[in-house]
Amino acid sequence: MRLFGANIGFWQPWFKIGNVIREAKLHGKENAKILIMRTLIKHALASAEPKDLVIIKGWIRTRRDSKGFSFLEINDGSCLGSLQTVVNSGIPGYDQLHHLTTGASVIIKGKLVASPGSGQKWELAATEIELVGTSDAAYPLQKKGHTMEFLRTIAHLRPRSNLFGAIFRTRSRLAYAVHQFFQERDFVYVHTPIITASDCEGAGEMFRVTTLKGNIDEKPEADFFGRRSYLTVSGQLEGETFACALSNIYTFGPTFRAENSNTARHAAEFWMIEPEMAFCDLAGDMDLGEQFVKAMAQYALEHCAEDVGLFAKFVDKGLHDRLRFVAERPFQRVTYTEAVGILTSCGHKFEFPVQYGLNLQSEHERYLTEEHFKCPVTVYNYPREIKPFYMRLNDDGKTVAAMDVLVPGIGEVIGGSQREERLELLNENLRRHNLRPEDYWWYVDLRRFGSVPHAGFGLGFERLIMFLTGVSNIRDVIPFARTPGSADF
RNA sequence: UCCAGAGUAGCUCAAUGGUAGAGCAGCCGGCUGUUAACCGGCUGGUUGCAGGUUCGAGUCCUGCCUCUGGAGCCA
C-alpha cells in the first residue's frame, strides 16, 4: 500500500489488489495515480476527448445482449446520465455475463470512445469487467417507470432511480446553496440544541426525550436532564440570543414535530433554516426572505440544470417557467388586512369564512398566490390574537409584525416576524399566553441587557425543495421520511 | 384526527355474484450497434387481514390494517 504514497486517497478497498499491481507493473509506478483513479461517470460523459484508459465503478441499470457482445448501462449516481458500455465476448470478466444483471455492481476498465450509435456522445469500450456484487431476480427496480408510492416502500433502493437520484443530488446542492447564501452575507452558522427544555410556543407538539421508565411524569426531576426535555421544534429562541451577540446568524438543522399531521407537506422530522438578524425590522426580514427564495430558484436553474430538466419533463411541466419567474420578478406584498379585503371582495366561494381576526386557511393562501397574484406573496401584519407571544406589537396596538411568504403549489414556505424587544411588552405577552416568565428567564434577559430590534424567519428546507423541484410529496424529498405511524429504514 | 378514494402476480392494471387474466419484469430459446430493443415459449396468486350474506364472493355487508388525495395543525 505504501507504493502509492500520497495517492492512497484514490485507493478503494473493493478494487482488487491484483488489478492495481498489474497496471503499476505495466506502466510504471509514476503512472499509478492515474491508473487506479476511478472516473466518475459525470466526468466521463463530459469529456472533451477520447481517453485510452478509464475505470468506472457503478451499478448496472440495464443490459442489452447482441451476438458476441452486450451493452451495459452503468450509473454511479454522480449525474443523471448513465454510461453505455460495450462488452465484447472474450474480455476478462465476460464469462460472468449471466451475473451482469440490473442492479449488480461492477468495475469496468476500458476506452472512452465516440459512440457510433445515436443517443449518446461517448461510450466505454470495455477491456476488462469485474463483477463486484451480484443482484438477483428479486431486484425491485425495473427499467419501466415506477410509482412514487411503490418507491417509498423501497426507500433504501430508490436513490438508484433516475428521479430520486436527481432529487437527492438537488437536495445536496441546495443545502450547499443555503450556506453559501448566508455565508456570503456574513451570517454566522449557529448549531442550536436538538434536545431542549423550552417550548417555542405555538410551534406544535413536541417529542419527549427521557430515560425514565414507567410513569415518566411522576418524578420528572429524576430524569436525565433533571427536568422534562424534548426534541426541538425550533431553534429560534436560542438563535435570538446569538443574533444579539453576533448580529446576523442562521441555523440549519433537524427539527421535530409530534403533530399527528398526515399530509403531503408535513413530516415529523425535517430540516429547518432559521436566520435571525439584530438591528433589523420586519421590512428587512421580508427583504431577506424574498431574496433567499429568489436566490435558491436561481441556484437551481444554474447549478442543477440537468436534474431540473428531468423534473420539468416528468414531474412538473411548468417548472422552468416558475423558477425563472420566481428568480426574476418581485414578490407581491400585502398586509393581512389587505389580504382579507381581497378575499372577501373577489367573489370566489371559500369553504371556510374569511374574516378579520381569523387565520387564513390553506384555500385562502392558495387563492392569493395561485389565483389572485399568480406569484409568491408576502402577507404581513397579522392580528396579535392569532400569533405567538414573541412577535412585536405594531403601533396600531392590534397587529404584530409577522410575515408569511406564500408560494404557488405549496402555500406557506416562510413564517417570520420582528421579535418583541421591549421588556414590559414581552412580559405582558407571556402573561397573556399563560406562560411562566421564569421558564423563559434567559430569553427575557435579552430584553434587559442591550436589547435591540431584531427579526428572523423559519423556512422548511423540504418545502423549499418541493417548490424548486415540483415534487409534490414531502416524503419524496427527504431520504427516509418520518411520519405518524412510519419510521421505517 | 376528520372527509373521500384505493388495496388482485415482483411492478402497472383488467375481470355482470359463476373456471382469476394481460402487459412489463424474471427464466429458456431466437435475432439484432442496441438504447423503455424486438420475436417465440415458460414460470408466476391464501385477490390487505378477520368475520358475515350466498348454492357460489376478487366482486355484496361489518370491523380492522395500510396507502393515496383533501382538510385541520404548521415549516
mmCIF file of C-alpha atoms in Angstrom, chain A residues 76-421:
data_model
loop_
_atom_site.group_PDB
_atom_site.id
_atom_site.type_symbol
_atom_site.label_atom_id
_atom_site.label_comp_id
_atom_site.label_asym_id
_atom_site.label_seq_id
_atom_site.Cartn_x
_atom_site.Cartn_y
_atom_site.Cartn_z
ATOM 1 C CA ASP A 76 -22.847 5.732 -10.413
ATOM 2 C CA GLY A 77 -25.163 8.489 -9.212
ATOM 3 C CA SER A 78 -22.666 11.242 -9.975
ATOM 4 C CA CYS A 79 -25.095 12.569 -12.543
ATOM 5 C CA LEU A 80 -28.401 11.730 -14.120
ATOM 6 C CA GLY A 81 -26.943 10.019 -17.143
ATOM 7 C CA SER A 82 -25.582 6.513 -17.453
ATOM 8 C CA LEU A 83 -22.548 5.464 -19.431
ATOM 9 C CA GLN A 84 -23.216 2.993 -22.220
ATOM 10 C CA THR A 85 -20.581 0.296 -22.106
ATOM 11 C CA VAL A 86 -19.862 -2.159 -24.894
ATOM 12 C CA VAL A 87 -18.673 -5.513 -23.598
ATOM 13 C CA ASN A 88 -17.269 -7.841 -26.238
ATOM 14 C CA SER A 89 -17.190 -11.556 -25.644
ATOM 15 C CA GLY A 90 -13.776 -12.754 -24.670
ATOM 16 C CA ILE A 91 -12.637 -9.848 -22.498
ATOM 17 C CA PRO A 92 -11.729 -10.730 -18.935
ATOM 18 C CA GLY A 93 -14.909 -10.979 -16.911
ATOM 19 C CA TYR A 94 -17.244 -11.662 -19.845
ATOM 20 C CA ASP A 95 -17.767 -15.169 -18.523
ATOM 21 C CA GLN A 96 -19.746 -13.537 -15.724
ATOM 22 C CA LEU A 97 -22.270 -12.143 -18.224
ATOM 23 C CA HIS A 98 -25.210 -14.029 -16.747
ATOM 24 C CA HIS A 99 -24.481 -12.266 -13.459
ATOM 25 C CA LEU A 100 -24.258 -8.817 -15.041
ATOM 26 C CA THR A 101 -27.905 -8.077 -14.354
ATOM 27 C CA THR A 102 -29.820 -4.946 -13.475
ATOM 28 C CA GLY A 103 -28.688 -3.722 -10.078
ATOM 29 C CA ALA A 104 -25.363 -5.563 -9.983
ATOM 30 C CA SER A 105 -22.266 -3.547 -9.102
ATOM 31 C CA VAL A 106 -19.255 -3.586 -11.401
ATOM 32 C CA ILE A 107 -15.844 -2.095 -12.043
ATOM 33 C CA ILE A 108 -15.107 -1.647 -15.714
ATOM 34 C CA LYS A 109 -11.850 -0.764 -17.362
ATOM 35 C CA GLY A 110 -11.931 0.408 -20.945
ATOM 36 C CA LYS A 111 -11.511 3.068 -23.588
ATOM 37 C CA LEU A 112 -13.763 6.095 -23.761
ATOM 38 C CA VAL A 113 -14.654 6.393 -27.440
ATOM 39 C CA ALA A 114 -17.116 8.343 -29.538
ATOM 40 C CA SER A 115 -20.319 6.331 -29.783
ATOM 41 C CA PRO A 116 -21.400 5.294 -33.277
ATOM 42 C CA GLY A 117 -24.956 4.917 -32.025
ATOM 43 C CA SER A 118 -27.394 7.755 -31.543
ATOM 44 C CA GLY A 119 -28.420 8.785 -28.065
ATOM 45 C CA GLN A 120 -25.020 9.330 -26.516
ATOM 46 C CA LYS A 121 -21.816 11.115 -27.391
ATOM 47 C CA TRP A 122 -19.435 8.792 -25.570
ATOM 48 C CA GLU A 123 -19.411 5.141 -24.759
ATOM 49 C CA LEU A 124 -16.989 2.882 -22.954
ATOM 50 C CA ALA A 125 -15.356 0.088 -24.923
ATOM 51 C CA ALA A 126 -14.683 -2.313 -22.079
ATOM 52 C CA THR A 127 -11.381 -4.181 -21.909
ATOM 53 C CA GLU A 128 -11.984 -5.780 -18.533
ATOM 54 C CA ILE A 129 -15.014 -6.126 -16.329
ATOM 55 C CA GLU A 130 -15.121 -7.110 -12.693
ATOM 56 C CA LEU A 131 -18.340 -8.188 -11.039
ATOM 57 C CA VAL A 132 -18.316 -6.726 -7.532
ATOM 58 C CA GLY A 133 -21.767 -7.586 -6.226
ATOM 59 C CA THR A 134 -24.463 -9.652 -7.884
ATOM 60 C CA SER A 135 -28.115 -8.669 -7.935
ATOM 61 C CA ASP A 136 -30.662 -11.427 -8.219
ATOM 62 C CA ALA A 137 -34.051 -11.511 -9.887
ATOM 63 C CA ALA A 138 -35.704 -10.019 -6.832
ATOM 64 C CA TYR A 139 -34.134 -6.607 -7.512
ATOM 65 C CA PRO A 140 -37.233 -4.436 -7.454
ATOM 66 C CA LEU A 141 -36.134 -1.554 -9.664
ATOM 67 C CA GLN A 142 -37.027 -2.113 -13.268
ATOM 68 C CA LYS A 143 -36.375 -0.143 -16.375
ATOM 69 C CA LYS A 144 -40.004 0.834 -16.638
ATOM 70 C CA GLY A 145 -41.431 3.624 -14.588
ATOM 71 C CA HIS A 146 -42.454 3.001 -11.006
ATOM 72 C CA THR A 147 -44.979 4.870 -8.944
ATOM 73 C CA MET A 148 -43.740 7.129 -6.161
ATOM 74 C CA GLU A 149 -45.842 5.076 -3.735
ATOM 75 C CA PHE A 150 -44.002 1.891 -4.598
ATOM 76 C CA LEU A 151 -40.601 3.564 -4.475
ATOM 77 C CA ARG A 152 -41.380 4.839 -0.954
ATOM 78 C CA THR A 153 -41.646 1.228 0.155
ATOM 79 C CA ILE A 154 -38.072 0.611 -1.042
ATOM 80 C CA ALA A 155 -36.527 3.818 0.283
ATOM 81 C CA HIS A 156 -33.165 2.028 0.595
ATOM 82 C CA LEU A 157 -33.055 1.424 -3.177
ATOM 83 C CA ARG A 158 -34.935 4.367 -4.613
ATOM 84 C CA PRO A 159 -31.888 6.670 -4.782
ATOM 85 C CA ARG A 160 -30.738 4.351 -7.577
ATOM 86 C CA SER A 161 -33.662 5.506 -9.709
ATOM 87 C CA ASN A 162 -33.289 8.460 -12.059
ATOM 88 C CA LEU A 163 -35.841 10.614 -10.300
ATOM 89 C CA PHE A 164 -34.669 10.040 -6.751
ATOM 90 C CA GLY A 165 -31.029 10.355 -7.709
ATOM 91 C CA ALA A 166 -31.911 13.734 -9.179
ATOM 92 C CA ILE A 167 -33.919 14.760 -6.124
ATOM 93 C CA PHE A 168 -31.146 13.952 -3.686
ATOM 94 C CA ARG A 169 -28.382 15.489 -5.773
ATOM 95 C CA THR A 170 -30.523 18.620 -5.933
ATOM 96 C CA ARG A 171 -31.132 18.491 -2.191
ATOM 97 C CA SER A 172 -27.390 18.322 -1.589
ATOM 98 C CA ARG A 173 -26.624 21.250 -3.878
ATOM 99 C CA LEU A 174 -29.388 23.359 -2.385
ATOM 100 C CA ALA A 175 -28.077 22.640 1.113
ATOM 101 C CA TYR A 176 -24.747 23.982 -0.088
ATOM 102 C CA ALA A 177 -26.531 26.980 -1.637
ATOM 103 C CA VAL A 178 -28.201 27.735 1.690
ATOM 104 C CA HIS A 179 -24.833 28.024 3.408
ATOM 105 C CA GLN A 180 -23.380 29.979 0.524
ATOM 106 C CA PHE A 181 -26.261 32.470 0.613
ATOM 107 C CA PHE A 182 -25.829 33.236 4.292
ATOM 108 C CA GLN A 183 -22.054 32.993 4.463
ATOM 109 C CA GLU A 184 -21.725 35.481 1.583
ATOM 110 C CA ARG A 185 -23.839 37.874 3.635
ATOM 111 C CA ASP A 186 -21.705 37.425 6.778
ATOM 112 C CA PHE A 187 -24.281 35.380 8.657
ATOM 113 C CA VAL A 188 -22.807 33.101 11.338
ATOM 114 C CA TYR A 189 -23.937 29.476 11.346
ATOM 115 C CA VAL A 190 -25.144 28.504 14.825
ATOM 116 C CA HIS A 191 -25.809 24.946 15.960
ATOM 117 C CA THR A 192 -28.767 25.359 18.261
ATOM 118 C CA PRO A 193 -29.545 22.380 20.510
ATOM 119 C CA ILE A 194 -31.587 19.445 19.329
ATOM 120 C CA ILE A 195 -32.580 18.480 22.858
ATOM 121 C CA THR A 196 -34.264 21.341 24.644
ATOM 122 C CA ALA A 197 -36.346 22.067 27.693
ATOM 123 C CA SER A 198 -38.033 25.133 26.236
ATOM 124 C CA ASP A 199 -41.152 25.100 24.160
ATOM 125 C CA CYS A 200 -41.120 27.606 21.330
ATOM 126 C CA GLU A 201 -44.776 28.240 21.936
ATOM 127 C CA GLY A 202 -47.096 27.857 19.003
ATOM 128 C CA ALA A 203 -44.818 25.550 17.079
ATOM 129 C CA GLY A 204 -46.734 22.391 17.799
ATOM 130 C CA GLU A 205 -46.479 19.191 19.813
ATOM 131 C CA MET A 206 -43.050 18.048 20.988
ATOM 132 C CA PHE A 207 -41.384 14.647 21.248
ATOM 133 C CA ARG A 208 -40.472 13.841 24.835
ATOM 134 C CA VAL A 209 -36.884 12.821 25.496
ATOM 135 C CA THR A 210 -36.495 10.703 28.597
ATOM 136 C CA THR A 211 -34.506 7.918 30.172
ATOM 137 C CA LEU A 212 -37.194 7.276 32.772
ATOM 138 C CA LYS A 213 -39.068 4.004 32.963
ATOM 139 C CA GLY A 214 -42.721 3.640 33.882
ATOM 140 C CA ASN A 215 -44.670 6.811 34.618
ATOM 141 C CA ILE A 216 -42.405 9.493 33.174
ATOM 142 C CA ASP A 217 -44.418 12.325 34.711
ATOM 143 C CA GLU A 218 -44.258 11.033 38.269
ATOM 144 C CA LYS A 219 -40.818 12.436 39.065
ATOM 145 C CA PRO A 220 -39.511 14.476 36.115
ATOM 146 C CA GLU A 221 -36.719 15.931 38.286
ATOM 147 C CA ALA A 222 -35.197 12.423 38.335
ATOM 148 C CA ASP A 223 -34.913 12.411 34.557
ATOM 149 C CA PHE A 224 -31.592 12.613 32.718
ATOM 150 C CA PHE A 225 -31.580 16.412 32.492
ATOM 151 C CA GLY A 226 -33.291 16.933 35.841
ATOM 152 C CA ARG A 227 -36.454 18.144 34.158
ATOM 153 C CA ARG A 228 -38.748 17.381 31.261
ATOM 154 C CA SER A 229 -36.963 17.690 27.970
ATOM 155 C CA TYR A 230 -37.923 17.427 24.328
ATOM 156 C CA LEU A 231 -36.681 17.376 20.770
ATOM 157 C CA THR A 232 -36.541 20.888 19.405
ATOM 158 C CA VAL A 233 -39.388 22.333 17.390
ATOM 159 C CA SER A 234 -37.413 25.477 16.570
ATOM 160 C CA GLY A 235 -34.012 26.971 17.222
ATOM 161 C CA GLN A 236 -35.426 30.468 17.168
ATOM 162 C CA LEU A 237 -35.219 31.387 20.840
ATOM 163 C CA GLU A 238 -31.628 30.198 21.092
ATOM 164 C CA GLY A 239 -30.929 31.795 17.706
ATOM 165 C CA GLU A 240 -32.099 35.155 19.023
ATOM 166 C CA THR A 241 -29.502 35.039 21.780
ATOM 167 C CA PHE A 242 -26.736 34.548 19.240
ATOM 168 C CA ALA A 243 -28.089 37.233 16.918
ATOM 169 C CA CYS A 244 -27.966 39.575 19.910
ATOM 170 C CA ALA A 245 -24.207 38.974 20.028
ATOM 171 C CA LEU A 246 -23.034 38.115 16.503
ATOM 172 C CA SER A 247 -25.570 40.325 14.682
ATOM 173 C CA ASN A 248 -26.595 38.062 11.826
ATOM 174 C CA ILE A 249 -26.907 34.325 12.354
ATOM 175 C CA TYR A 250 -28.660 31.353 10.852
ATOM 176 C CA THR A 251 -29.434 27.819 11.891
ATOM 177 C CA PHE A 252 -29.881 24.876 9.564
ATOM 178 C CA GLY A 253 -30.655 21.572 11.170
ATOM 179 C CA PRO A 254 -33.155 18.893 12.082
ATOM 180 C CA THR A 255 -36.437 19.881 13.667
ATOM 181 C CA PHE A 256 -39.122 17.675 15.158
ATOM 182 C CA ARG A 257 -42.878 17.979 15.423
ATOM 183 C CA ALA A 258 -45.024 15.342 17.108
ATOM 184 C CA GLU A 259 -48.193 16.585 15.437
ATOM 185 C CA ASN A 260 -50.419 13.878 14.027
ATOM 186 C CA SER A 261 -50.278 15.574 10.657
ATOM 187 C CA ASN A 262 -50.961 13.338 7.730
ATOM 188 C CA THR A 263 -50.411 15.444 4.656
ATOM 189 C CA ALA A 264 -48.036 15.652 1.729
ATOM 190 C CA ARG A 265 -46.449 18.735 3.303
ATOM 191 C CA HIS A 266 -45.706 17.552 6.851
ATOM 192 C CA ALA A 267 -43.056 15.314 8.348
ATOM 193 C CA ALA A 268 -42.268 14.555 11.985
ATOM 194 C CA GLU A 269 -38.564 15.144 11.308
ATOM 195 C CA PHE A 270 -37.492 17.823 8.857
ATOM 196 C CA TRP A 271 -34.751 20.351 8.322
ATOM 197 C CA MET A 272 -35.363 23.980 9.074
ATOM 198 C CA ILE A 273 -33.438 27.112 8.210
ATOM 199 C CA GLU A 274 -33.818 29.978 10.669
ATOM 200 C CA PRO A 275 -31.960 33.245 10.109
ATOM 201 C CA GLU A 276 -32.083 35.912 12.805
ATOM 202 C CA MET A 277 -30.865 39.495 12.401
ATOM 203 C CA ALA A 278 -30.129 42.074 15.071
ATOM 204 C CA PHE A 279 -30.906 45.729 14.326
ATOM 205 C CA CYS A 280 -33.485 44.588 11.794
ATOM 206 C CA ASP A 281 -37.185 45.290 11.405
ATOM 207 C CA LEU A 282 -39.945 43.431 9.596
ATOM 208 C CA ALA A 283 -39.221 45.135 6.267
ATOM 209 C CA GLY A 284 -35.638 43.905 6.379
ATOM 210 C CA ASP A 285 -36.876 40.459 7.352
ATOM 211 C CA MET A 286 -39.213 40.295 4.366
ATOM 212 C CA ASP A 287 -36.442 41.540 2.092
ATOM 213 C CA LEU A 288 -34.157 38.730 3.236
ATOM 214 C CA GLY A 289 -36.844 36.062 2.919
ATOM 215 C CA GLU A 290 -37.687 37.091 -0.617
ATOM 216 C CA GLN A 291 -34.046 37.380 -1.641
ATOM 217 C CA PHE A 292 -33.439 33.941 -0.220
ATOM 218 C CA VAL A 293 -36.219 32.224 -2.145
ATOM 219 C CA LYS A 294 -35.135 34.006 -5.336
ATOM 220 C CA ALA A 295 -31.509 33.007 -4.812
ATOM 221 C CA MET A 296 -32.462 29.357 -4.336
ATOM 222 C CA ALA A 297 -34.522 29.373 -7.538
ATOM 223 C CA GLN A 298 -31.648 30.954 -9.413
ATOM 224 C CA TYR A 299 -29.212 28.438 -7.954
ATOM 225 C CA ALA A 300 -31.371 25.505 -9.006
ATOM 226 C CA LEU A 301 -31.565 26.838 -12.552
ATOM 227 C CA GLU A 302 -27.823 27.423 -12.781
ATOM 228 C CA HIS A 303 -26.349 24.514 -10.841
ATOM 229 C CA CYS A 304 -28.924 21.722 -11.077
ATOM 230 C CA ALA A 305 -29.857 22.217 -14.724
ATOM 231 C CA GLU A 306 -29.725 18.576 -15.770
ATOM 232 C CA ASP A 307 -31.763 17.324 -12.811
ATOM 233 C CA VAL A 308 -34.192 20.246 -13.060
ATOM 234 C CA GLY A 309 -34.656 19.244 -16.689
ATOM 235 C CA LEU A 310 -35.760 15.805 -15.518
ATOM 236 C CA PHE A 311 -38.240 17.324 -13.056
ATOM 237 C CA ALA A 312 -39.596 19.568 -15.794
ATOM 238 C CA LYS A 313 -40.052 16.570 -18.067
ATOM 239 C CA PHE A 314 -41.634 14.078 -15.666
ATOM 240 C CA VAL A 315 -42.821 15.896 -12.569
ATOM 241 C CA ASP A 316 -43.847 19.474 -13.323
ATOM 242 C CA LYS A 317 -44.054 20.727 -16.901
ATOM 243 C CA GLY A 318 -44.115 24.353 -15.813
ATOM 244 C CA LEU A 319 -41.070 24.135 -13.579
ATOM 245 C CA HIS A 320 -38.679 26.173 -15.699
ATOM 246 C CA ASP A 321 -41.179 28.989 -16.108
ATOM 247 C CA ARG A 322 -41.859 29.034 -12.381
ATOM 248 C CA LEU A 323 -38.209 29.061 -11.377
ATOM 249 C CA ARG A 324 -37.404 31.869 -13.784
ATOM 250 C CA PHE A 325 -40.475 33.791 -12.692
ATOM 251 C CA VAL A 326 -39.565 33.465 -9.016
ATOM 252 C CA ALA A 327 -35.933 34.351 -9.648
ATOM 253 C CA GLU A 328 -36.664 37.435 -11.727
ATOM 254 C CA ARG A 329 -39.931 39.053 -10.711
ATOM 255 C CA PRO A 330 -40.539 40.902 -7.435
ATOM 256 C CA PHE A 331 -42.779 39.228 -4.889
ATOM 257 C CA GLN A 332 -46.096 40.811 -4.066
ATOM 258 C CA ARG A 333 -46.508 42.214 -0.564
ATOM 259 C CA VAL A 334 -49.844 42.806 1.161
ATOM 260 C CA THR A 335 -50.921 43.303 4.754
ATOM 261 C CA TYR A 336 -53.174 40.769 6.370
ATOM 262 C CA THR A 337 -55.938 43.388 6.339
ATOM 263 C CA GLU A 338 -55.497 43.952 2.603
ATOM 264 C CA ALA A 339 -55.459 40.195 2.024
ATOM 265 C CA VAL A 340 -58.746 39.815 3.886
ATOM 266 C CA GLY A 341 -60.152 42.624 1.715
ATOM 267 C CA ILE A 342 -59.055 40.873 -1.472
ATOM 268 C CA LEU A 343 -60.528 37.557 -0.336
ATOM 269 C CA THR A 344 -63.885 38.982 0.737
ATOM 270 C CA SER A 345 -64.383 41.086 -2.394
ATOM 271 C CA CYS A 346 -63.077 38.666 -5.030
ATOM 272 C CA GLY A 347 -66.387 36.833 -5.427
ATOM 273 C CA HIS A 348 -64.719 33.452 -5.001
ATOM 274 C CA LYS A 349 -66.596 30.993 -2.804
ATOM 275 C CA PHE A 350 -64.490 29.544 0.005
ATOM 276 C CA GLU A 351 -65.281 26.608 2.226
ATOM 277 C CA PHE A 352 -64.043 28.465 5.306
ATOM 278 C CA PRO A 353 -65.081 32.009 6.223
ATOM 279 C CA VAL A 354 -62.806 34.984 5.608
ATOM 280 C CA GLN A 355 -62.990 37.434 8.449
ATOM 281 C CA TYR A 356 -60.565 39.787 10.166
ATOM 282 C CA GLY A 357 -59.211 38.034 13.223
ATOM 283 C CA LEU A 358 -59.338 34.520 11.781
ATOM 284 C CA ASN A 359 -56.379 32.627 10.441
ATOM 285 C CA LEU A 360 -56.045 32.449 6.675
ATOM 286 C CA GLN A 361 -56.884 28.881 5.625
ATOM 287 C CA SER A 362 -54.923 26.902 3.052
ATOM 288 C CA GLU A 363 -57.554 27.627 0.435
ATOM 289 C CA HIS A 364 -57.234 31.379 1.116
ATOM 290 C CA GLU A 365 -53.458 31.347 0.903
ATOM 291 C CA ARG A 366 -53.554 29.334 -2.285
ATOM 292 C CA TYR A 367 -56.119 31.656 -3.827
ATOM 293 C CA LEU A 368 -53.905 34.648 -3.115
ATOM 294 C CA THR A 369 -50.727 33.187 -4.557
ATOM 295 C CA GLU A 370 -52.159 30.965 -7.293
ATOM 296 C CA GLU A 371 -55.242 32.852 -8.493
ATOM 297 C CA HIS A 372 -55.113 36.497 -7.477
ATOM 298 C CA PHE A 373 -51.418 37.421 -7.720
ATOM 299 C CA LYS A 374 -50.165 34.358 -9.594
ATOM 300 C CA CYS A 375 -46.763 34.753 -7.942
ATOM 301 C CA PRO A 376 -45.192 34.447 -4.487
ATOM 302 C CA VAL A 377 -46.875 36.747 -1.970
ATOM 303 C CA THR A 378 -45.708 38.025 1.382
ATOM 304 C CA VAL A 379 -48.569 38.663 3.805
ATOM 305 C CA TYR A 380 -47.625 40.726 6.873
ATOM 306 C CA ASN A 381 -49.023 42.474 9.975
ATOM 307 C CA TYR A 382 -51.345 39.839 11.389
ATOM 308 C CA PRO A 383 -53.787 40.319 14.283
ATOM 309 C CA ARG A 384 -51.937 39.771 17.547
ATOM 310 C CA GLU A 385 -54.544 37.300 18.776
ATOM 311 C CA ILE A 386 -53.602 34.608 16.242
ATOM 312 C CA LYS A 387 -49.818 34.840 16.642
ATOM 313 C CA PRO A 388 -47.286 33.679 19.279
ATOM 314 C CA PHE A 389 -46.035 35.670 22.272
ATOM 315 C CA TYR A 390 -42.654 36.665 20.873
ATOM 316 C CA MET A 391 -43.904 38.738 17.930
ATOM 317 C CA ARG A 392 -43.558 42.516 18.132
ATOM 318 C CA LEU A 393 -46.686 44.574 18.685
ATOM 319 C CA ASN A 394 -47.222 47.208 15.987
ATOM 320 C CA ASP A 395 -48.017 50.830 16.801
ATOM 321 C CA ASP A 396 -51.680 50.257 15.967
ATOM 322 C CA GLY A 397 -51.875 48.103 19.103
ATOM 323 C CA LYS A 398 -53.843 45.458 17.178
ATOM 324 C CA THR A 399 -51.391 43.754 14.857
ATOM 325 C CA VAL A 400 -47.979 42.184 15.221
ATOM 326 C CA ALA A 401 -45.003 42.423 12.868
ATOM 327 C CA ALA A 402 -45.392 38.928 11.425
ATOM 328 C CA MET A 403 -44.995 37.770 7.854
ATOM 329 C CA ASP A 404 -45.654 34.648 5.821
ATOM 330 C CA VAL A 405 -44.250 34.029 2.354
ATOM 331 C CA LEU A 406 -46.751 32.067 0.278
ATOM 332 C CA VAL A 407 -45.759 30.318 -2.929
ATOM 333 C CA PRO A 408 -47.908 28.660 -5.585
ATOM 334 C CA GLY A 409 -48.397 24.937 -5.146
ATOM 335 C CA ILE A 410 -47.032 24.755 -1.617
ATOM 336 C CA GLY A 411 -48.613 27.542 0.376
ATOM 337 C CA GLU A 412 -46.617 28.829 3.320
ATOM 338 C CA VAL A 413 -42.909 28.317 2.839
ATOM 339 C CA ILE A 414 -41.624 31.007 5.219
ATOM 340 C CA GLY A 415 -43.039 32.202 8.502
ATOM 341 C CA GLY A 416 -41.272 35.006 10.323
ATOM 342 C CA SER A 417 -41.561 38.109 12.436
ATOM 343 C CA GLN A 418 -39.906 41.000 14.120
ATOM 344 C CA ARG A 419 -39.443 39.971 17.758
ATOM 345 C CA GLU A 420 -40.777 41.892 20.712
ATOM 346 C CA GLU A 421 -37.646 43.591 22.075
#
